[in-house]
CSV table of C-alpha atoms in Angstrom, one decimal:
chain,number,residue,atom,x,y,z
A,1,UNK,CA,-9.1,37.8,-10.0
A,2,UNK,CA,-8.2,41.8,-10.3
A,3,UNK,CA,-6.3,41.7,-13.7
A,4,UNK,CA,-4.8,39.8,-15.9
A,5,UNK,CA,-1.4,40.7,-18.1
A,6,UNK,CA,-0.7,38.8,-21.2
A,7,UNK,CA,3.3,38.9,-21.6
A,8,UNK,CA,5.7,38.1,-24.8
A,9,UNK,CA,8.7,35.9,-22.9
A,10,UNK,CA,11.9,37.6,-23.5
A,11,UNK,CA,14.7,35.5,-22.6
A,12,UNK,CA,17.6,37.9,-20.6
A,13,UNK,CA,18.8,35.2,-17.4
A,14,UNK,CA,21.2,32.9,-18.3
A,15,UNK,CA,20.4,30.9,-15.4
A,16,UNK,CA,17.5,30.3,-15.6
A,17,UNK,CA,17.5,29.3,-20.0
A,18,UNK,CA,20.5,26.9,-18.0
A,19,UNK,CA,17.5,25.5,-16.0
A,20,UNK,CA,15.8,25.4,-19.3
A,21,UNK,CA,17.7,23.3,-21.0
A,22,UNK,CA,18.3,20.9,-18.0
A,23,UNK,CA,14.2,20.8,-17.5
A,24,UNK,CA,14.4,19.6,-21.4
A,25,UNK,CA,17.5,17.4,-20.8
A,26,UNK,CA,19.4,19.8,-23.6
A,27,UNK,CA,23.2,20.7,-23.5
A,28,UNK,CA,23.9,23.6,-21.5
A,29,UNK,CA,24.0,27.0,-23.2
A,30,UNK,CA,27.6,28.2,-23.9
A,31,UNK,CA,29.0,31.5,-25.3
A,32,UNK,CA,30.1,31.7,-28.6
A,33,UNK,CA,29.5,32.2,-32.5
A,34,UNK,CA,27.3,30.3,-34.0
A,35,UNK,CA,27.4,30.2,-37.9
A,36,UNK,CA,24.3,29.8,-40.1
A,37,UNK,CA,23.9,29.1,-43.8
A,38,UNK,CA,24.0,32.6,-44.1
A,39,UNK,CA,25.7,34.8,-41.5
A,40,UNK,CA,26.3,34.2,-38.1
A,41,UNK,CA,25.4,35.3,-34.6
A,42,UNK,CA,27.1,35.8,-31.3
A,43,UNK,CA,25.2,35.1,-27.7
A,44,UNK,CA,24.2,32.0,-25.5
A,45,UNK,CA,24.2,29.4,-28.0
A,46,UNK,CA,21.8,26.2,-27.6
A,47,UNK,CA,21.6,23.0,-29.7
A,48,UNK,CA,17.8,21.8,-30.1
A,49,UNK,CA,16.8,18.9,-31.1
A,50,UNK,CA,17.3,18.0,-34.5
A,51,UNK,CA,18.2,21.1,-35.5
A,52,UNK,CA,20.9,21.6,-38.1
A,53,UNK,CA,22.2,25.1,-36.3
A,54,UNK,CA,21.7,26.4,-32.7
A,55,UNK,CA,20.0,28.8,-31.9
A,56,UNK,CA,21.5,32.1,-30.3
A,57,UNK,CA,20.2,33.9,-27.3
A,58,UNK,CA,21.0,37.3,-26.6
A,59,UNK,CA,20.1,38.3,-23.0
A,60,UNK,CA,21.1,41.5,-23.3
A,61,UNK,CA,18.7,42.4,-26.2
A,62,UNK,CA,16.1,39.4,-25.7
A,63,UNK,CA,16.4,38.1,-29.0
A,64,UNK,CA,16.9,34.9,-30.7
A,65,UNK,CA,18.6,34.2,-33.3
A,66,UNK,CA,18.4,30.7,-35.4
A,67,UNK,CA,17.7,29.5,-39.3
A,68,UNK,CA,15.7,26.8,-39.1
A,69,UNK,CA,14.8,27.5,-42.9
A,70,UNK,CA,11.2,27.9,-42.8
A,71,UNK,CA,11.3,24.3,-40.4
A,72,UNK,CA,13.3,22.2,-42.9
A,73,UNK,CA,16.4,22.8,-40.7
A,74,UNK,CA,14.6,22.3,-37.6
A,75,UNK,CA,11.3,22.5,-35.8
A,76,UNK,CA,9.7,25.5,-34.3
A,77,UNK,CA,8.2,23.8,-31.9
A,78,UNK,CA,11.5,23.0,-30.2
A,79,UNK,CA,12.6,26.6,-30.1
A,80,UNK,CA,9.1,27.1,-28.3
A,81,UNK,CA,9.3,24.4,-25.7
A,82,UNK,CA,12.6,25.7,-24.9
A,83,UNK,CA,11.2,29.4,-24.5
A,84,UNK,CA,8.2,27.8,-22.3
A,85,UNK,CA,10.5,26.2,-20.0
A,86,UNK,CA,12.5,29.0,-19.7
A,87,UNK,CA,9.3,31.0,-19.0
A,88,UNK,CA,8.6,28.6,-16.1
A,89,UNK,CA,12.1,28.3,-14.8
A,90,UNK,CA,12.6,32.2,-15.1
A,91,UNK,CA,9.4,32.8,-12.8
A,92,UNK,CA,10.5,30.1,-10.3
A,93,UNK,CA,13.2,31.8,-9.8
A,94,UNK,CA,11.7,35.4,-9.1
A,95,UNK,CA,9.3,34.0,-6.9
A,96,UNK,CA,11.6,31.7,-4.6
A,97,UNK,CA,13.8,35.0,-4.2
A,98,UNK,CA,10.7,36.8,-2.7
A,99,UNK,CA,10.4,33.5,-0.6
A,100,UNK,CA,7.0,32.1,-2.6
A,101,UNK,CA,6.2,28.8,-2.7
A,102,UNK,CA,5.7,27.8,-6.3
A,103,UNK,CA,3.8,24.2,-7.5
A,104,UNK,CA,3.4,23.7,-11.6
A,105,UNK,CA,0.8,21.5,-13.3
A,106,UNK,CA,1.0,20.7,-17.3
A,107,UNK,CA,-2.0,21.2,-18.8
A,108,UNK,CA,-3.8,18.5,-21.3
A,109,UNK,CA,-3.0,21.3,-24.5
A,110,UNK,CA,0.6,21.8,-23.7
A,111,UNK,CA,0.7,24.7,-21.6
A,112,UNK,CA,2.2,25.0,-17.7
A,113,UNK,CA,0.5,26.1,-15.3
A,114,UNK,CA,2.6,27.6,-12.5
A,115,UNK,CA,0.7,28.9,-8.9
A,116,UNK,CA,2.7,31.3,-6.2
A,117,UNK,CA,1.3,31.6,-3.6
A,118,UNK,CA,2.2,35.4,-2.1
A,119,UNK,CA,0.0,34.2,1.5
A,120,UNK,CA,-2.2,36.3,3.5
A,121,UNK,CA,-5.4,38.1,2.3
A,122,UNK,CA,-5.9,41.1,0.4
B,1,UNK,CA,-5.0,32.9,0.0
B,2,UNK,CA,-3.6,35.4,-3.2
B,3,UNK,CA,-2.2,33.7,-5.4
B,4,UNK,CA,-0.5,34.4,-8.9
B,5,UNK,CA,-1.4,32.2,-11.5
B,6,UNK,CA,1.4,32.5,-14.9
B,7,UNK,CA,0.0,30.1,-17.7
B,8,UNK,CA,2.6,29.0,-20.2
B,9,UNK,CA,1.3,28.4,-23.6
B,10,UNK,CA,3.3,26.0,-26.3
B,11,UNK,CA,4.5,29.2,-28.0
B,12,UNK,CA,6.0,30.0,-25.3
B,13,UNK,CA,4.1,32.8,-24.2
B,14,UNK,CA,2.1,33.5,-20.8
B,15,UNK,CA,-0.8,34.6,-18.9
B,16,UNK,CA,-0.5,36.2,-15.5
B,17,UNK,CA,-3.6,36.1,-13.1
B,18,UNK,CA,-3.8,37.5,-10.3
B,19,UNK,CA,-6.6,35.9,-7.5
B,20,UNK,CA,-7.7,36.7,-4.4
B,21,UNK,CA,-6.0,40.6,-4.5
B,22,UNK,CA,-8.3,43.4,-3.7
B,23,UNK,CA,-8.0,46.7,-5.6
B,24,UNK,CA,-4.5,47.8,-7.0
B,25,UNK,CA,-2.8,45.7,-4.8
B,26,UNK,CA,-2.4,42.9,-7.6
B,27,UNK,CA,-1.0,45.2,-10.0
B,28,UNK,CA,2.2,45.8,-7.7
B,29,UNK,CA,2.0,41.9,-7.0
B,30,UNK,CA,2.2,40.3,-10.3
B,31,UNK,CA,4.9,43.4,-11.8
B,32,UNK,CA,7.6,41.6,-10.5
B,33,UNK,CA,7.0,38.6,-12.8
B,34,UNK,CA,6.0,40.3,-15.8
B,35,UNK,CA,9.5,42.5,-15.8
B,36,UNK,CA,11.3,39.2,-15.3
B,37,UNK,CA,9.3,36.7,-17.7
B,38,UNK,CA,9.4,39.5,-20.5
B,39,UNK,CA,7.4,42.4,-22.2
B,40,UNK,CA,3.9,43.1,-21.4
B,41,UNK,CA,1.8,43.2,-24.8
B,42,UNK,CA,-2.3,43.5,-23.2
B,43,UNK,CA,-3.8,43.9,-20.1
B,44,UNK,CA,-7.4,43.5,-18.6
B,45,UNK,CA,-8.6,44.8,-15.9
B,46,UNK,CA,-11.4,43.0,-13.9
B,47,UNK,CA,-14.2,44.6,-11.5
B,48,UNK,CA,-12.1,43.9,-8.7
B,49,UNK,CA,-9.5,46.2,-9.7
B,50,UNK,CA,-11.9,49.0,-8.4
B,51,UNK,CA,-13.5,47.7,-5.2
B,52,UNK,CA,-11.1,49.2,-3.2
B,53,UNK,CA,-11.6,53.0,-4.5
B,54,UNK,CA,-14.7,52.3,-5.0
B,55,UNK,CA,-15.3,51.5,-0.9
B,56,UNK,CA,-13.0,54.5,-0.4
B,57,UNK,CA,-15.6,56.9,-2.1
B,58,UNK,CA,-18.1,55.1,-0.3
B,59,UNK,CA,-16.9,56.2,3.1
B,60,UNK,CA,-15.7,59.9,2.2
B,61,UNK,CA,-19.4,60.2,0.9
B,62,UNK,CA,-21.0,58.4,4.1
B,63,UNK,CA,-18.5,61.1,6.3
């Protein structure tokens, strides 16, 4: 190992937050307005589960937008799987279009671990 | 065999490795990925990073 990179996930590919939400078995993102308790926001909208409003991707930006009410109207830890398996789907993607082979293993504290291999030696 | 390793934590976030590369090499590897997945926020560098200059001043001294 030469280096390693720690990196915030920014979600900008629709396709692959599609793949995301199939990986989770969500409803597929579609474009709209969502309206909050307060406000509103336009993007990639995505209903998690049991949340009371969906939460808004902008892939232009990278942001997210939801109101989950400090987790009474919905739990972060949804929004975060969804951003993981976005993560995963996201770098599947970039690899198989450099013609990488890709295998993924959960690991036992939640994480994914995802290995592409680029071939050959140094 | 190099290989890029991307850990996925449950926040979402992740952790590129890079193993088997040989100097700078995995630096131009793993960029790819890390402009897709998102923004980079900290990176360290291992000994390896350097074994390639590091044989290259080797040999201009030896010359």
């Amino acid at each position: 190992m030469s280096h390693v990179v720690q990196v915030k996930t920014r979600v900008k590919d629709v396709a692959a937050l599609g793949l995301a939400t199939q990986r989770l078995q969500l409803a597929e993102p579609t474009y709209g307005t969502a309206n909050f308790f307060d406000g509103s926001a336009t993007g990639w909208r995505v209903s998690l589960p049991g949340w009371r409003y969906d939460a808004v991707f902008d892939v232009e930006s990278g942001k997210v937008d939801f109101d989950d009410y400090g987790g009474r109207w919905g739990e972060r830890a949804e929004l975060n799987r969804l951003i993981q398996a976005y993560g995963v789907e996201k770098a599947k993607l970039e690899a198989r279009k450099k013609g990488y082979s890709t295998s993924e293993r959960q690991l036992e504290d939640g994480s994914i671990r995802l290995s592409i291999q680029v071939g050959g030696t140094a | 065999m190099r290989t890029i390793e991307i850990t996925f934590n449950s926040e979402g976030d992740s952790k590129i490795e890079t193993l088997g590369f040989v100097g700078r090499t995995c630096r131009d590897a793993s960029a790819f990925l890390e402009e897709a997945i998102g923004e980079r926020t900290e990176t360290l560098v291992k000994p390896e990073f350097y074994s390639q200059t590091i044989t290259s001043h080797q040999q201009q001294q030896s010359n």
